[in-house]
Each structure stands twice: as C-alpha cells, then as structure tokens.
Amino acid sequence: MRVKSASFVISNAKVSDCPKSSLPEFAFIGRSNVGKSSLINMLTGRKQLAKTSGKPGKTQLINHFLINKNWHLVDLPGYGYAHVSKKTKKEFQSYITSYFLERKQLINAFVLIDIRHEPQAIDLEFMEWMGARQIPFSIIFTKADKLSESNIDPTVSAYLNVMLEGIWAETPQHFITSTTAIKGKEEVLAYLESLL
Ligand code: GTP
Ligand code: MG
C-alpha cells in the first residue's frame, strides 16, 4: 500500500466521542515508550504526524488519523494495570478496554513489543485478554536496530515459544520493525492492505 495522504482527525479521552464514521480502522497498542507513535510516523512517511517522546506517557488520548481518505489509523496511550480498589484482580485501564470492546470499526490491532525485553507479564496478559474476546491482533516487535542481526530471529522465536507454552495453540502474525533503520514498513503496510 502506498500512503498518499495522512492527516490528524481528532483526539478523545472517551471512546464514545471517537469518529462515528464506519471507516475501517487499525489500532496500535503496547506499553508506554514501546514506539507506537514512531511506528505510525514510519508507516505513513510523516515524521511529525504522531507525537513521540523519549519519556514514557507521551500519548494520553485516543488519536484518530485518516489515511488515504478511506481508513483510520489509531494511536493509543500505553497500557498498564488500572488501580482497582478492593479487588485483587488486575485490570487494564478502562479507556483501553472500552476502546477494544466498543469500537466495531476495528479490523485489527497491532500489539507492539520491544524486541529487547524478555516476555513481560503485562504484554502476555493483554494479548490473552484480547484473545479471550476474539479481538484480532498481530504482534509488531519494535526497535530491532537495538539487536544484532543474528540475534533477531532467535529472540523472536524465543518470545513466540513462551506464548506457545502458555495459552496459545498458534501464534499470531508477527512483524519485526525498526523506525531508525526503516525496517518492516512494507510488510506491515502490505498486511494492512490485505485486511482492508
Ligand atoms: P507513549 O506515547 O509514551 O506510550 O510512547 P510510544 O509507544 O508512542 O513511543 P514513541 O514512539 O514516543 O517512542 C518512544 C521512544 O523510543 C522515543 O525516544 C523513540 O525515538 C524511540 N524509538 C521508537 N522506535 C524506535 C526504533 O525503532 N528504534 C530505536 N532505537 N528507538 C526507537
Ligand atoms: Mg505515543
């Protein structure tokens, strides 16, 4: 897919205020600082479309961008566990869960994982939460430039094996990306196009 146009539409704190249009949408989600906004800029070829920062917590709202006038790309804040009083159960923040439960336009979510880190409980639990609700998602490993070329495939295989040893019978589609080395852009865009 060639991104011919990309523009910011609106930021919202509540899912109910998000665009009412029925345009198909794709969301980018993951822990804070994993590289969601940077990846969106790489995919669209617009350096400043989504705001990025070295400090975690830059993206605080649900941000809609219109791409090629026919689909929405959504930049979400990083996920974490909400502080639920009097409950021991861990829950994700409600604006994240409401987005995924309510947004009928969502075609696929991309869950971003920093390739340098051992599998983290919060990412595995988020993907399990998505799986249990049959919300389609793929994995995007980010910051591949931080590993040597020979370490990339073994690291990804080790990650996916942890999923297979857990609840997963098969692993989701995955991509390996770097925004500094411009890696994985065509693969992710081709996949997006195949789902549209
Ligand atoms: P929040 O909005 O805070 O949740 O963060 P985010 O997931 O949107 O991350 P963001 O795109 O703002 O990037 C966080 C930091 O990681 C920035 O300092 C980026 O420059 C850096 N970064 C993002 N992608 C890459 C990458 O592929 N390689 C390297 N080396 N750094 C990256
Ligand atoms: Mg961001």
Tab-separated table of N, CA and C in Angstrom, residues 28-29 33-44 110-117 138-149 152-153 155-156 173-192:
chain	number	residue	atom	x	y	z
A	28	PHE	N	-2.883	0.827	17.178
A	28	PHE	CA	-1.535	0.483	17.641
A	28	PHE	C	-1.503	0.624	19.149
A	29	ILE	N	-1.126	-0.478	19.802
A	29	ILE	CA	-1.217	-0.524	21.260
A	29	ILE	C	0.029	-1.225	21.811
A	33	ASN	N	6.194	3.938	25.644
A	33	ASN	CA	7.578	4.039	25.172
A	33	ASN	C	8.026	2.889	24.249
A	34	VAL	N	7.105	1.994	23.900
A	34	VAL	CA	7.491	0.860	23.054
A	34	VAL	C	7.759	1.304	21.606
A	35	GLY	N	7.185	2.483	21.249
A	35	GLY	CA	7.429	3.000	19.902
A	35	GLY	C	6.189	3.055	19.015
A	36	LYS	N	5.004	3.163	19.619
A	36	LYS	CA	3.754	3.194	18.842
A	36	LYS	C	3.698	4.413	17.917
A	37	SER	N	3.928	5.585	18.500
A	37	SER	CA	3.807	6.811	17.700
A	37	SER	C	4.901	6.862	16.633
A	38	SER	N	6.106	6.449	16.981
A	38	SER	CA	7.199	6.436	15.993
A	38	SER	C	6.866	5.510	14.832
A	39	LEU	N	6.270	4.361	15.138
A	39	LEU	CA	5.933	3.400	14.098
A	39	LEU	C	4.882	3.976	13.153
A	40	ILE	N	3.909	4.673	13.719
A	40	ILE	CA	2.865	5.303	12.902
A	40	ILE	C	3.494	6.318	11.955
A	41	ASN	N	4.463	7.054	12.440
A	41	ASN	CA	5.143	8.025	11.577
A	41	ASN	C	5.933	7.328	10.472
A	42	MET	N	6.564	6.200	10.807
A	42	MET	CA	7.303	5.467	9.769
A	42	MET	C	6.339	4.926	8.714
A	43	LEU	N	5.236	4.333	9.161
A	43	LEU	CA	4.299	3.725	8.213
A	43	LEU	C	3.694	4.756	7.277
A	44	THR	N	3.420	5.939	7.818
A	44	THR	CA	2.769	6.960	6.991
A	44	THR	C	3.790	7.826	6.253
A	110	PHE	N	-2.548	-3.870	16.386
A	110	PHE	CA	-1.148	-4.259	16.366
A	110	PHE	C	-0.627	-4.063	17.780
A	111	VAL	N	-0.205	-5.161	18.399
A	111	VAL	CA	0.341	-5.088	19.752
A	111	VAL	C	1.856	-4.990	19.614
A	112	LEU	N	2.407	-3.886	20.090
A	112	LEU	CA	3.841	-3.648	19.940
A	112	LEU	C	4.606	-4.171	21.148
A	113	ILE	N	5.711	-4.848	20.851
A	113	ILE	CA	6.561	-5.440	21.883
A	113	ILE	C	7.999	-4.992	21.608
A	114	ASP	N	8.649	-4.470	22.625
A	114	ASP	CA	10.058	-4.076	22.490
A	114	ASP	C	10.894	-5.356	22.392
A	115	ILE	N	11.559	-5.521	21.258
A	115	ILE	CA	12.264	-6.783	20.970
A	115	ILE	C	13.372	-7.077	21.982
A	116	ARG	N	13.832	-6.063	22.706
A	116	ARG	CA	14.974	-6.253	23.618
A	116	ARG	C	14.594	-6.919	24.924
A	117	HIS	N	13.293	-6.883	25.249
A	117	HIS	CA	12.907	-7.337	26.586
A	117	HIS	C	12.397	-8.769	26.607
A	138	SER	N	-2.200	-8.605	15.766
A	138	SER	CA	-0.899	-9.103	15.311
A	138	SER	C	0.140	-8.516	16.249
A	139	ILE	N	1.335	-9.084	16.226
A	139	ILE	CA	2.419	-8.555	17.060
A	139	ILE	C	3.402	-7.796	16.171
A	140	ILE	N	3.833	-6.645	16.664
A	140	ILE	CA	4.932	-5.938	15.988
A	140	ILE	C	6.080	-5.813	16.983
A	141	PHE	N	7.184	-6.466	16.677
A	141	PHE	CA	8.386	-6.304	17.505
A	141	PHE	C	9.064	-5.012	17.067
A	142	THR	N	9.325	-4.131	18.026
A	142	THR	CA	9.908	-2.824	17.695
A	142	THR	C	11.392	-2.748	18.100
A	143	LYS	N	12.047	-1.734	17.586
A	143	LYS	CA	13.433	-1.395	17.949
A	143	LYS	C	14.430	-2.504	17.606
A	144	ALA	N	14.190	-3.169	16.455
A	144	ALA	CA	15.061	-4.271	16.031
A	144	ALA	C	16.502	-3.795	15.836
A	145	ASP	N	16.695	-2.497	15.589
A	145	ASP	CA	18.053	-1.957	15.427
A	145	ASP	C	18.888	-2.095	16.694
A	146	LYS	N	18.213	-2.345	17.819
A	146	LYS	CA	18.928	-2.470	19.096
A	146	LYS	C	19.539	-3.862	19.288
A	147	LEU	N	19.207	-4.807	18.397
A	147	LEU	CA	19.798	-6.149	18.475
A	147	LEU	C	20.689	-6.357	17.257
A	148	SER	N	21.674	-7.247	17.415
A	148	SER	CA	22.488	-7.578	16.246
A	148	SER	C	21.622	-8.426	15.316
A	149	GLU	N	21.902	-8.359	14.027
A	149	GLU	CA	21.108	-9.063	13.010
A	149	GLU	C	20.944	-10.541	13.373
A	152	ILE	N	18.196	-11.389	16.092
A	152	ILE	CA	16.781	-11.035	15.912
A	152	ILE	C	15.888	-12.284	15.852
A	153	ASP	N	16.174	-13.204	14.926
A	153	ASP	CA	15.295	-14.368	14.764
A	153	ASP	C	15.229	-15.244	16.015
A	155	THR	N	15.595	-14.349	19.075
A	155	THR	CA	14.873	-13.623	20.116
A	155	THR	C	13.366	-13.687	19.869
A	156	VAL	N	12.985	-13.509	18.609
A	156	VAL	CA	11.561	-13.568	18.263
A	156	VAL	C	11.019	-14.986	18.479
A	173	GLN	N	0.173	-13.543	13.677
A	173	GLN	CA	1.044	-12.943	12.659
A	173	GLN	C	2.000	-11.979	13.362
A	174	HIS	N	3.268	-11.961	12.967
A	174	HIS	CA	4.164	-11.003	13.625
A	174	HIS	C	5.080	-10.313	12.614
A	175	PHE	N	5.544	-9.164	13.021
A	175	PHE	CA	6.409	-8.331	12.173
A	175	PHE	C	7.586	-7.846	13.004
A	176	ILE	N	8.703	-7.615	12.324
A	176	ILE	CA	9.902	-7.113	13.002
A	176	ILE	C	10.210	-5.742	12.403
A	177	THR	N	10.256	-4.739	13.248
A	177	THR	CA	10.384	-3.374	12.725
A	177	THR	C	11.480	-2.576	13.434
A	178	SER	N	11.916	-1.546	12.740
A	178	SER	CA	12.774	-0.534	13.345
A	178	SER	C	12.464	0.775	12.645
A	179	THR	N	12.206	1.807	13.421
A	179	THR	CA	11.918	3.094	12.776
A	179	THR	C	13.215	3.822	12.439
A	180	THR	N	14.274	3.522	13.151
A	180	THR	CA	15.539	4.192	12.817
A	180	THR	C	16.166	3.548	11.572
A	181	ALA	N	16.017	2.237	11.435
A	181	ALA	CA	16.578	1.555	10.260
A	181	ALA	C	15.544	1.404	9.137
A	182	ILE	N	14.347	1.938	9.333
A	182	ILE	CA	13.214	1.773	8.395
A	182	ILE	C	13.094	0.300	7.981
A	183	LYS	N	12.753	-0.507	8.947
A	183	LYS	CA	12.613	-1.951	8.708
A	183	LYS	C	11.167	-2.364	8.982
A	184	GLY	N	10.635	-3.215	8.122
A	184	GLY	CA	9.299	-3.770	8.358
A	184	GLY	C	8.159	-2.927	7.820
A	185	LYS	N	8.465	-1.771	7.283
A	185	LYS	CA	7.411	-0.861	6.823
A	185	LYS	C	6.547	-1.495	5.728
A	186	GLU	N	7.192	-2.002	4.679
A	186	GLU	CA	6.428	-2.554	3.552
A	186	GLU	C	5.605	-3.764	3.973
A	187	GLU	N	6.174	-4.587	4.860
A	187	GLU	CA	5.481	-5.793	5.300
A	187	GLU	C	4.197	-5.436	6.058
A	188	VAL	N	4.299	-4.457	6.971
A	188	VAL	CA	3.113	-4.079	7.757
A	188	VAL	C	2.070	-3.438	6.838
A	189	LEU	N	2.514	-2.579	5.925
A	189	LEU	CA	1.564	-1.915	5.023
A	189	LEU	C	0.875	-2.924	4.091
A	190	ALA	N	1.633	-3.912	3.623
A	190	ALA	CA	1.037	-4.924	2.739
A	190	ALA	C	-0.008	-5.732	3.510
A	191	TYR	N	0.294	-6.016	4.768
A	191	TYR	CA	-0.654	-6.779	5.588
A	191	TYR	C	-1.927	-5.967	5.828
A	192	LEU	N	-1.752	-4.697	6.147
A	192	LEU	CA	-2.901	-3.807	6.330
A	192	LEU	C	-3.784	-3.822	5.086
